[in-house]
PDB file of C-alpha atoms in Angstrom:
ATOM      1  CA  MET C   1     -78.348 -13.866   6.006  1.00  0.00           C
ATOM      2  CA  THR C   2     -81.031 -11.262   5.282  1.00  0.00           C
ATOM      3  CA  TRP C   3     -82.623 -10.576   1.913  1.00  0.00           C
ATOM      4  CA  ARG C   4     -83.718  -7.237   0.531  1.00  0.00           C
ATOM      5  CA  PRO C   5     -87.513  -7.063   0.152  1.00  0.00           C
ATOM      6  CA  GLY C   6     -87.438  -6.577  -3.621  1.00  0.00           C
ATOM      7  CA  VAL C   7     -85.245  -9.600  -4.185  1.00  0.00           C
ATOM      8  CA  VAL C   8     -87.362 -11.744  -1.897  1.00  0.00           C
ATOM      9  CA  THR C   9     -90.577 -10.723  -3.606  1.00  0.00           C
ATOM     10  CA  ALA C  10     -89.246 -11.551  -7.051  1.00  0.00           C
ATOM     11  CA  CYS C  11     -88.089 -14.994  -5.956  1.00  0.00           C
ATOM     12  CA  ALA C  12     -91.221 -15.813  -3.994  1.00  0.00           C
ATOM     13  CA  CYS C  13     -93.553 -14.757  -6.804  1.00  0.00           C
ATOM     14  CA  GLY C  14     -91.981 -17.268  -9.139  1.00  0.00           C
ATOM     15  CA  LEU C  15     -92.298 -20.029  -6.566  1.00  0.00           C
ATOM     16  CA  LEU C  16     -95.950 -19.418  -5.769  1.00  0.00           C
ATOM     17  CA  ILE C  17     -97.016 -21.019  -9.034  1.00  0.00           C
ATOM     18  CA  THR C  18     -95.470 -24.353  -8.063  1.00  0.00           C
ATOM     19  CA  ALA C  19     -95.984 -24.160  -4.314  1.00  0.00           C
ATOM     20  CA  GLY C  20     -99.516 -25.509  -4.369  1.00  0.00           C
ATOM     21  CA  THR C  21     -98.756 -28.967  -5.666  1.00  0.00           C
ATOM     22  CA  ALA C  22    -100.172 -30.914  -2.707  1.00  0.00           C
ATOM     23  CA  ILE C  23    -103.719 -32.232  -2.712  1.00  0.00           C
ATOM     24  CA  TYR C  24    -106.094 -29.592  -1.387  1.00  0.00           C
ATOM     25  CA  ALA C  25    -107.884 -30.430   1.831  1.00  0.00           C
ATOM     26  CA  GLN C  26    -110.858 -28.248   0.968  1.00  0.00           C
ATOM     27  CA  GLU C  27    -113.394 -28.297  -1.810  1.00  0.00           C
ATOM     28  CA  ARG C  28    -113.221 -25.195  -3.978  1.00  0.00           C
ATOM     29  CA  PHE C  29    -116.936 -24.684  -3.523  1.00  0.00           C
ATOM     30  CA  GLY C  30    -119.157 -25.813  -0.676  1.00  0.00           C
ATOM     31  CA  ARG C  31    -118.513 -26.882   2.890  1.00  0.00           C
ATOM     32  CA  PRO C  32    -114.904 -27.571   3.921  1.00  0.00           C
ATOM     33  CA  ARG C  33    -114.117 -31.200   4.550  1.00  0.00           C
ATOM     34  CA  ALA C  34    -111.620 -32.761   6.891  1.00  0.00           C
ATOM     35  CA  PRO C  35    -108.310 -33.667   5.214  1.00  0.00           C
ATOM     36  CA  GLN C  36    -107.005 -37.199   5.076  1.00  0.00           C
ATOM     37  CA  ILE C  37    -104.210 -37.558   7.596  1.00  0.00           C
ATOM     38  CA  GLN C  38    -101.030 -38.877   6.033  1.00  0.00           C
ATOM     39  CA  ALA C  39     -98.357 -41.006   7.691  1.00  0.00           C
ATOM     40  CA  ASN C  40     -95.506 -39.157   9.368  1.00  0.00           C
ATOM     41  CA  VAL C  41     -92.192 -39.091   7.550  1.00  0.00           C
ATOM     42  CA  GLU C  42     -89.323 -41.004   9.107  1.00  0.00           C
ATOM     43  CA  TYR C  43     -86.754 -39.000  11.026  1.00  0.00           C
ATOM     44  CA  ASP C  44     -83.506 -38.429   9.132  1.00  0.00           C
ATOM     45  CA  SER C  45     -82.269 -35.189  10.788  1.00  0.00           C
ATOM     46  CA  ARG C  46     -83.650 -32.941   8.019  1.00  0.00           C
ATOM     47  CA  PRO C  47     -86.101 -30.179   9.000  1.00  0.00           C
ATOM     48  CA  VAL C  48     -89.734 -31.290   8.903  1.00  0.00           C
ATOM     49  CA  PHE C  49     -92.904 -29.269   9.410  1.00  0.00           C
ATOM     50  CA  VAL C  50     -94.359 -30.546  12.700  1.00  0.00           C
ATOM     51  CA  ARG C  51     -98.025 -29.846  13.412  1.00  0.00           C
ATOM     52  CA  LEU C  52     -99.291 -30.337  16.950  1.00  0.00           C
ATOM     53  CA  ARG C  53    -102.352 -32.470  17.574  1.00  0.00           C
ATOM     54  CA  TYR C  54    -104.600 -31.821  20.566  1.00  0.00           C
ATOM     55  CA  ASP C  55    -107.983 -32.798  21.947  1.00  0.00           C
ATOM     56  CA  THR C  56    -110.211 -29.729  21.756  1.00  0.00           C
ATOM     57  CA  GLY C  57    -112.368 -30.748  24.677  1.00  0.00           C
ATOM     58  CA  PHE C  58    -115.325 -29.392  22.706  1.00  0.00           C
ATOM     59  CA  SER C  59    -116.976 -30.828  19.617  1.00  0.00           C
ATOM     60  CA  GLY C  60    -113.685 -31.657  17.927  1.00  0.00           C
ATOM     61  CA  PHE C  61    -114.214 -28.978  15.287  1.00  0.00           C
ATOM     62  CA  GLY C  62    -112.568 -25.599  14.956  1.00  0.00           C
ATOM     63  CA  ARG C  63    -114.135 -22.310  14.017  1.00  0.00           C
ATOM     64  CA  ARG C  64    -114.544 -23.042  10.301  1.00  0.00           C
ATOM     65  CA  GLY C  65    -115.499 -26.713  10.467  1.00  0.00           C
ATOM     66  CA  GLY C  66    -113.745 -29.119   8.125  1.00  0.00           C
ATOM     67  CA  GLY C  67    -112.126 -31.100  10.923  1.00  0.00           C
ATOM     68  CA  ALA C  68    -110.484 -30.250  14.232  1.00  0.00           C
ATOM     69  CA  GLY C  69    -108.918 -26.802  14.509  1.00  0.00           C
ATOM     70  CA  TRP C  70    -105.423 -28.226  14.817  1.00  0.00           C
ATOM     71  CA  LEU C  71    -105.843 -29.697  11.314  1.00  0.00           C
ATOM     72  CA  HIS C  72    -106.795 -26.488   9.544  1.00  0.00           C
ATOM     73  CA  ASP C  73    -104.810 -25.843   6.355  1.00  0.00           C
ATOM     74  CA  TYR C  74    -103.163 -29.299   6.590  1.00  0.00           C
ATOM     75  CA  PRO C  75    -101.296 -30.638   4.676  1.00  0.00           C
ATOM     76  CA  VAL C  76    -101.076 -27.985   1.964  1.00  0.00           C
ATOM     77  CA  ALA C  77     -99.894 -25.092   4.138  1.00  0.00           C
ATOM     78  CA  ASP C  78     -97.252 -27.282   5.770  1.00  0.00           C
ATOM     79  CA  LEU C  79     -95.768 -28.498   2.493  1.00  0.00           C
ATOM     80  CA  ASN C  80     -96.038 -25.165   0.692  1.00  0.00           C
ATOM     81  CA  LEU C  81     -94.042 -23.400   3.391  1.00  0.00           C
ATOM     82  CA  MET C  82     -91.349 -26.065   3.406  1.00  0.00           C
ATOM     83  CA  GLN C  83     -91.068 -25.876  -0.384  1.00  0.00           C
ATOM     84  CA  ILE C  84     -90.371 -22.156  -0.048  1.00  0.00           C
ATOM     85  CA  VAL C  85     -87.867 -22.770   2.760  1.00  0.00           C
ATOM     86  CA  LYS C  86     -86.048 -25.370   0.668  1.00  0.00           C
ATOM     87  CA  ALA C  87     -86.003 -23.228  -2.469  1.00  0.00           C
ATOM     88  CA  LEU C  88     -84.930 -19.915  -0.945  1.00  0.00           C
ATOM     89  CA  THR C  89     -82.562 -20.973   1.824  1.00  0.00           C
ATOM     90  CA  LEU C  90     -79.724 -23.436   2.170  1.00  0.00           C
ATOM     91  CA  THR C  91     -81.957 -25.634   4.324  1.00  0.00           C
ATOM     92  CA  ASP C  92     -82.535 -29.186   3.088  1.00  0.00           C
ATOM     93  CA  ALA C  93     -86.144 -29.167   4.257  1.00  0.00           C
ATOM     94  CA  ARG C  94     -88.387 -32.203   3.814  1.00  0.00           C
ATOM     95  CA  VAL C  95     -91.046 -31.537   1.183  1.00  0.00           C
ATOM     96  CA  ASP C  96     -92.301 -35.107   0.802  1.00  0.00           C
ATOM     97  CA  GLY C  97     -94.475 -34.968   3.886  1.00  0.00           C
ATOM     98  CA  SER C  98     -95.008 -33.454   7.308  1.00  0.00           C
ATOM     99  CA  ASN C  99     -95.493 -34.802  10.814  1.00  0.00           C
ATOM    100  CA  ILE C 100     -98.339 -34.691  13.314  1.00  0.00           C
ATOM    101  CA  LEU C 101     -97.333 -35.162  16.949  1.00  0.00           C
ATOM    102  CA  SER C 102     -98.890 -34.692  20.367  1.00  0.00           C
ATOM    103  CA  LEU C 103     -97.256 -32.612  23.067  1.00  0.00           C
ATOM    104  CA  ASP C 104     -96.532 -35.606  25.283  1.00  0.00           C
ATOM    105  CA  ASP C 105     -94.894 -37.625  22.506  1.00  0.00           C
ATOM    106  CA  PRO C 106     -91.130 -38.075  23.158  1.00  0.00           C
ATOM    107  CA  GLU C 107     -90.638 -37.964  19.379  1.00  0.00           C
ATOM    108  CA  LEU C 108     -91.322 -34.214  19.523  1.00  0.00           C
ATOM    109  CA  PHE C 109     -87.871 -33.628  21.009  1.00  0.00           C
ATOM    110  CA  ARG C 110     -86.287 -34.643  17.693  1.00  0.00           C
ATOM    111  CA  TYR C 111     -87.699 -31.522  16.039  1.00  0.00           C
ATOM    112  CA  PRO C 112     -86.774 -27.947  17.018  1.00  0.00           C
ATOM    113  CA  ILE C 113     -89.941 -26.281  15.661  1.00  0.00           C
ATOM    114  CA  ALA C 114     -93.618 -27.081  16.176  1.00  0.00           C
ATOM    115  CA  TYR C 115     -96.755 -25.363  14.844  1.00  0.00           C
ATOM    116  CA  MET C 116    -100.184 -25.151  16.476  1.00  0.00           C
ATOM    117  CA  SER C 117    -103.324 -24.036  14.644  1.00  0.00           C
ATOM    118  CA  GLU C 118    -106.348 -22.573  16.459  1.00  0.00           C
ATOM    119  CA  PRO C 119    -104.941 -22.565  20.014  1.00  0.00           C
ATOM    120  CA  GLY C 120    -108.212 -21.021  21.154  1.00  0.00           C
ATOM    121  CA  TYR C 121    -109.542 -24.597  21.210  1.00  0.00           C
ATOM    122  CA  TRP C 122    -106.487 -26.078  22.925  1.00  0.00           C
ATOM    123  CA  GLY C 123    -106.839 -27.497  26.420  1.00  0.00           C
ATOM    124  CA  PRO C 124    -103.771 -29.576  27.297  1.00  0.00           C
ATOM    125  CA  SER C 125    -103.800 -32.378  29.815  1.00  0.00           C
ATOM    126  CA  ASP C 126    -101.298 -32.175  32.653  1.00  0.00           C
ATOM    127  CA  ALA C 127     -99.009 -34.552  30.752  1.00  0.00           C
ATOM    128  CA  GLU C 128     -99.240 -32.444  27.584  1.00  0.00           C
ATOM    129  CA  ALA C 129     -98.573 -29.221  29.494  1.00  0.00           C
ATOM    130  CA  GLU C 130     -95.514 -30.805  31.076  1.00  0.00           C
ATOM    131  CA  GLY C 131     -94.400 -32.122  27.699  1.00  0.00           C
ATOM    132  CA  LEU C 132     -94.586 -28.671  26.115  1.00  0.00           C
ATOM    133  CA  ARG C 133     -92.823 -27.105  29.085  1.00  0.00           C
ATOM    134  CA  ASN C 134     -89.916 -29.535  28.807  1.00  0.00           C
ATOM    135  CA  TYR C 135     -89.793 -29.119  25.028  1.00  0.00           C
ATOM    136  CA  LEU C 136     -89.542 -25.327  25.237  1.00  0.00           C
ATOM    137  CA  LEU C 137     -87.060 -25.227  28.104  1.00  0.00           C
ATOM    138  CA  LYS C 138     -84.802 -27.710  26.315  1.00  0.00           C
ATOM    139  CA  GLY C 139     -84.593 -25.619  23.160  1.00  0.00           C
ATOM    140  CA  GLY C 140     -87.878 -26.069  21.298  1.00  0.00           C
ATOM    141  CA  PHE C 141     -89.737 -23.280  19.505  1.00  0.00           C
ATOM    142  CA  ILE C 142     -93.527 -23.207  19.053  1.00  0.00           C
ATOM    143  CA  ILE C 143     -95.599 -21.148  16.594  1.00  0.00           C
ATOM    144  CA  PHE C 144     -99.218 -20.331  17.504  1.00  0.00           C
ATOM    145  CA  ASP C 145    -101.321 -19.374  14.478  1.00  0.00           C
ATOM    146  CA  ASP C 146    -104.905 -19.047  13.250  1.00  0.00           C
ATOM    147  CA  PHE C 147    -106.726 -17.430  16.153  1.00  0.00           C
ATOM    148  CA  ARG C 148    -108.420 -14.138  16.948  1.00  0.00           C
ATOM    149  CA  GLY C 149    -110.511 -12.225  19.442  1.00  0.00           C
ATOM    150  CA  GLY C 150    -111.061 -13.977  22.768  1.00  0.00           C
ATOM    151  CA  ASP C 151    -108.877 -16.907  21.693  1.00  0.00           C
ATOM    152  CA  TRP C 152    -105.929 -14.826  22.851  1.00  0.00           C
ATOM    153  CA  TYR C 153    -107.003 -14.892  26.503  1.00  0.00           C
ATOM    154  CA  HIS C 154    -107.531 -18.634  26.345  1.00  0.00           C
ATOM    155  CA  LEU C 155    -104.027 -19.104  24.936  1.00  0.00           C
ATOM    156  CA  GLU C 156    -102.538 -16.929  27.676  1.00  0.00           C
ATOM    157  CA  GLN C 157    -104.343 -18.994  30.300  1.00  0.00           C
ATOM    158  CA  GLN C 158    -103.082 -22.299  28.903  1.00  0.00           C
ATOM    159  CA  MET C 159     -99.512 -21.056  28.611  1.00  0.00           C
ATOM    160  CA  ARG C 160     -99.602 -19.987  32.268  1.00  0.00           C
ATOM    161  CA  ARG C 161    -100.163 -23.668  33.017  1.00  0.00           C
ATOM    162  CA  VAL C 162     -97.212 -24.612  30.820  1.00  0.00           C
ATOM    163  CA  LEU C 163     -94.773 -21.888  31.911  1.00  0.00           C
ATOM    164  CA  PRO C 164     -96.181 -20.183  35.025  1.00  0.00           C
ATOM    165  CA  GLU C 165     -92.986 -18.197  35.538  1.00  0.00           C
ATOM    166  CA  HIS C 166     -93.065 -16.771  32.003  1.00  0.00           C
ATOM    167  CA  HIS C 167     -95.402 -14.412  30.177  1.00  0.00           C
ATOM    168  CA  PHE C 168     -96.050 -13.150  26.663  1.00  0.00           C
ATOM    169  CA  ILE C 169     -94.291  -9.955  25.591  1.00  0.00           C
ATOM    170  CA  GLN C 170     -95.471  -7.958  22.584  1.00  0.00           C
ATOM    171  CA  LEU C 171     -92.879  -7.974  19.812  1.00  0.00           C
ATOM    172  CA  ASP C 172     -91.895  -5.083  17.591  1.00  0.00           C
ATOM    173  CA  ILE C 173     -90.042  -5.000  14.291  1.00  0.00           C
ATOM    174  CA  SER C 174     -86.657  -4.950  16.041  1.00  0.00           C
ATOM    175  CA  SER C 175     -87.078  -8.531  17.279  1.00  0.00           C
ATOM    176  CA  PRO C 176     -84.449 -10.823  15.685  1.00  0.00           C
ATOM    177  CA  VAL C 177     -87.103 -13.336  14.613  1.00  0.00           C
ATOM    178  CA  PHE C 178     -88.313 -10.861  11.995  1.00  0.00           C
ATOM    179  CA  HIS C 179     -84.835 -10.645  10.468  1.00  0.00           C
ATOM    180  CA  ALA C 180     -83.708 -14.269  10.674  1.00  0.00           C
ATOM    181  CA  PHE C 181     -83.689 -14.553   6.865  1.00  0.00           C
ATOM    182  CA  PHE C 182     -86.004 -11.946   5.365  1.00  0.00           C
ATOM    183  CA  ASP C 183     -85.339  -8.416   6.570  1.00  0.00           C
ATOM    184  CA  LEU C 184     -88.907  -7.365   7.353  1.00  0.00           C
ATOM    185  CA  GLN C 185     -89.498  -3.623   7.450  1.00  0.00           C
ATOM    186  CA  ALA C 186     -92.821  -3.471   9.307  1.00  0.00           C
ATOM    187  CA  LEU C 187     -95.324  -5.734  11.056  1.00  0.00           C
ATOM    188  CA  ASP C 188     -98.484  -4.020   9.813  1.00  0.00           C
ATOM    189  CA  ILE C 189     -97.953  -4.928   6.155  1.00  0.00           C
ATOM    190  CA  LEU C 190     -99.915  -8.173   6.381  1.00  0.00           C
ATOM    191  CA  PRO C 191    -103.622  -7.904   7.240  1.00  0.00           C
ATOM    192  CA  PRO C 192    -105.433 -11.011   8.474  1.00  0.00           C
ATOM    193  CA  PRO C 193    -107.163 -13.055   5.765  1.00  0.00           C
ATOM    194  CA  TYR C 194    -110.365 -12.834   7.816  1.00  0.00           C
ATOM    195  CA  GLY C 195    -111.374 -10.549  10.674  1.00  0.00           C
ATOM    196  CA  GLU C 196    -111.311  -6.898  11.543  1.00  0.00           C
ATOM    197  CA  PHE C 197    -108.263  -6.627  13.813  1.00  0.00           C
ATOM    198  CA  MET C 198    -104.753  -5.813  12.635  1.00  0.00           C
ATOM    199  CA  PRO C 199    -102.430  -8.618  13.758  1.00  0.00           C
ATOM    200  CA  THR C 200     -99.976  -8.204  16.588  1.00  0.00           C
ATOM    201  CA  TYR C 201     -97.196 -10.579  17.558  1.00  0.00           C
ATOM    202  CA  TYR C 202     -96.248 -11.834  21.001  1.00  0.00           C
ATOM    203  CA  GLY C 203     -93.385 -13.938  22.251  1.00  0.00           C
ATOM    204  CA  ILE C 204     -92.239 -15.866  25.300  1.00  0.00           C
ATOM    205  CA  PHE C 205     -88.525 -15.581  26.040  1.00  0.00           C
ATOM    206  CA  GLU C 206     -86.167 -17.495  28.269  1.00  0.00           C
ATOM    207  CA  ASP C 207     -86.100 -15.759  31.659  1.00  0.00           C
ATOM    208  CA  ASN C 208     -88.633 -13.233  30.275  1.00  0.00           C
ATOM    209  CA  ASP C 209     -85.689 -11.427  28.697  1.00  0.00           C
ATOM    210  CA  PRO C 210     -86.372 -10.083  25.162  1.00  0.00           C
ATOM    211  CA  ARG C 211     -82.631 -10.240  24.543  1.00  0.00           C
ATOM    212  CA  GLY C 212     -82.685 -13.991  25.087  1.00  0.00           C
ATOM    213  CA  ARG C 213     -83.964 -16.975  23.134  1.00  0.00           C
ATOM    214  CA  LEU C 214     -87.508 -16.791  21.836  1.00  0.00           C
ATOM    215  CA  MET C 215     -89.326 -19.982  22.845  1.00  0.00           C
ATOM    216  CA  ALA C 216     -92.807 -19.219  21.492  1.00  0.00           C
ATOM    217  CA  ILE C 217     -94.378 -16.807  19.038  1.00  0.00           C
ATOM    218  CA  ALA C 218     -98.094 -16.072  18.737  1.00  0.00           C
ATOM    219  CA  ASN C 219     -99.622 -14.519  15.618  1.00  0.00           C
ATOM    220  CA  ARG C 220    -102.497 -12.780  17.379  1.00  0.00           C
ATOM    221  CA  ASP C 221    -105.474 -12.056  15.081  1.00  0.00           C
ATOM    222  CA  ASN C 222    -103.744 -13.605  12.084  1.00  0.00           C
ATOM    223  CA  ASP C 223    -103.756 -16.809  10.044  1.00  0.00           C
ATOM    224  CA  LEU C 224    -100.524 -17.326   8.142  1.00  0.00           C
ATOM    225  CA  GLY C 225    -101.559 -20.899   7.409  1.00  0.00           C
ATOM    226  CA  ASP C 226    -104.416 -19.746   5.188  1.00  0.00           C
ATOM    227  CA  TYR C 227    -102.063 -17.604   3.123  1.00  0.00           C
ATOM    228  CA  TRP C 228     -99.676 -20.541   2.732  1.00  0.00           C
ATOM    229  CA  GLU C 229    -102.427 -22.984   1.826  1.00  0.00           C
ATOM    230  CA  TYR C 230    -104.033 -20.839  -0.866  1.00  0.00           C
ATOM    231  CA  SER C 231    -100.949 -19.089  -2.255  1.00  0.00           C
ATOM    232  CA  ALA C 232    -101.244 -20.804  -5.638  1.00  0.00           C
ATOM    233  CA  THR C 233    -105.008 -20.386  -6.045  1.00  0.00           C
ATOM    234  CA  GLY C 234    -105.476 -16.641  -6.490  1.00  0.00           C
ATOM    235  CA  LEU C 235    -107.680 -16.403  -3.390  1.00  0.00           C
ATOM    236  CA  PHE C 236    -105.305 -13.840  -1.891  1.00  0.00           C
ATOM    237  CA  ALA C 237    -103.167 -11.211  -3.593  1.00  0.00           C
ATOM    238  CA  VAL C 238     -99.690 -12.455  -4.477  1.00  0.00           C
ATOM    239  CA  ASP C 239     -97.967  -9.706  -2.504  1.00  0.00           C
ATOM    240  CA  LEU C 240     -99.850 -10.722   0.647  1.00  0.00           C
ATOM    241  CA  SER C 241     -98.965 -14.385   0.155  1.00  0.00           C
ATOM    242  CA  ASN C 242     -95.342 -13.328  -0.280  1.00  0.00           C
ATOM    243  CA  GLU C 243     -95.395 -11.451   3.022  1.00  0.00           C
ATOM    244  CA  ALA C 244     -96.940 -14.439   4.797  1.00  0.00           C
ATOM    245  CA  TYR C 245     -94.156 -16.658   3.451  1.00  0.00           C
ATOM    246  CA  LYS C 246     -91.556 -14.191   4.708  1.00  0.00           C
ATOM    247  CA  PHE C 247     -92.931 -14.492   8.224  1.00  0.00           C
ATOM    248  CA  GLY C 248     -93.020 -18.280   7.970  1.00  0.00           C
ATOM    249  CA  VAL C 249     -89.502 -18.643   6.600  1.00  0.00           C
ATOM    250  CA  ASN C 250     -88.157 -16.310   9.272  1.00  0.00           C
ATOM    251  CA  TYR C 251     -89.818 -18.405  11.964  1.00  0.00           C
ATOM    252  CA  MET C 252     -88.350 -21.601  10.566  1.00  0.00           C
ATOM    253  CA  ILE C 253     -84.832 -20.227  10.207  1.00  0.00           C
ATOM    254  CA  TYR C 254     -84.959 -18.672  13.666  1.00  0.00           C
ATOM    255  CA  GLY C 255     -86.067 -21.945  15.215  1.00  0.00           C
ATOM    256  CA  LEU C 256     -83.361 -23.891  13.395  1.00  0.00           C
ATOM    257  CA  THR C 257     -80.580 -21.512  14.419  1.00  0.00           C
ATOM    258  CA  HIS C 258     -81.551 -20.743  18.024  1.00  0.00           C
TER     259      HIS C 258
END
């Protein structure tokens, strides 16, 4: 199912007011603080937002502080997106919590979609690289978000460890992932919340064939998580938050159906 942009915008605008019901992990003024990590929800076959945890190998903090980079925008972005997914699609998404898992956790294989924030700080162990490789080759789908500049080259390097026989391919608007639910018309309609580069999108496909299953998508020079987290605060224009939700919902529906 695809939705016309005008219909989607009208529905999403009404939902933005109630989407930000979770406790914010950042003070409105002053230095960001690390969020309190909540217990994972029990598996019951319903879709859950899964955020990937990793050891940065550095100071443990991402670019903006306020906790490790993999935690950025947690848990508000996670729950806001799933509220939109549940409200606009026929998906019975979990909105009472999200999960945090490591790449070498066998529990990850229960969930078809996983999200990683700030992959520029990600340095997987051999076991984690093998875990992600097996996850992707067995049907998993990973979303890389919240990175820019030289982070891209670091991500490429790490993914060569995970899938040495695969490589990133730049996506255009014809890619099915951008039409999985919302029928996006262009990729340059959503500027990054911070930074000077217009986002581009890259994917890794089975057998390096763009006609095949998309195993990974990378939002280069973008941060959809920030748009999701602050959609109910007025920090960003409503139309931009709407577009960010369209990308997120498409990713979720694609991962659930492929």
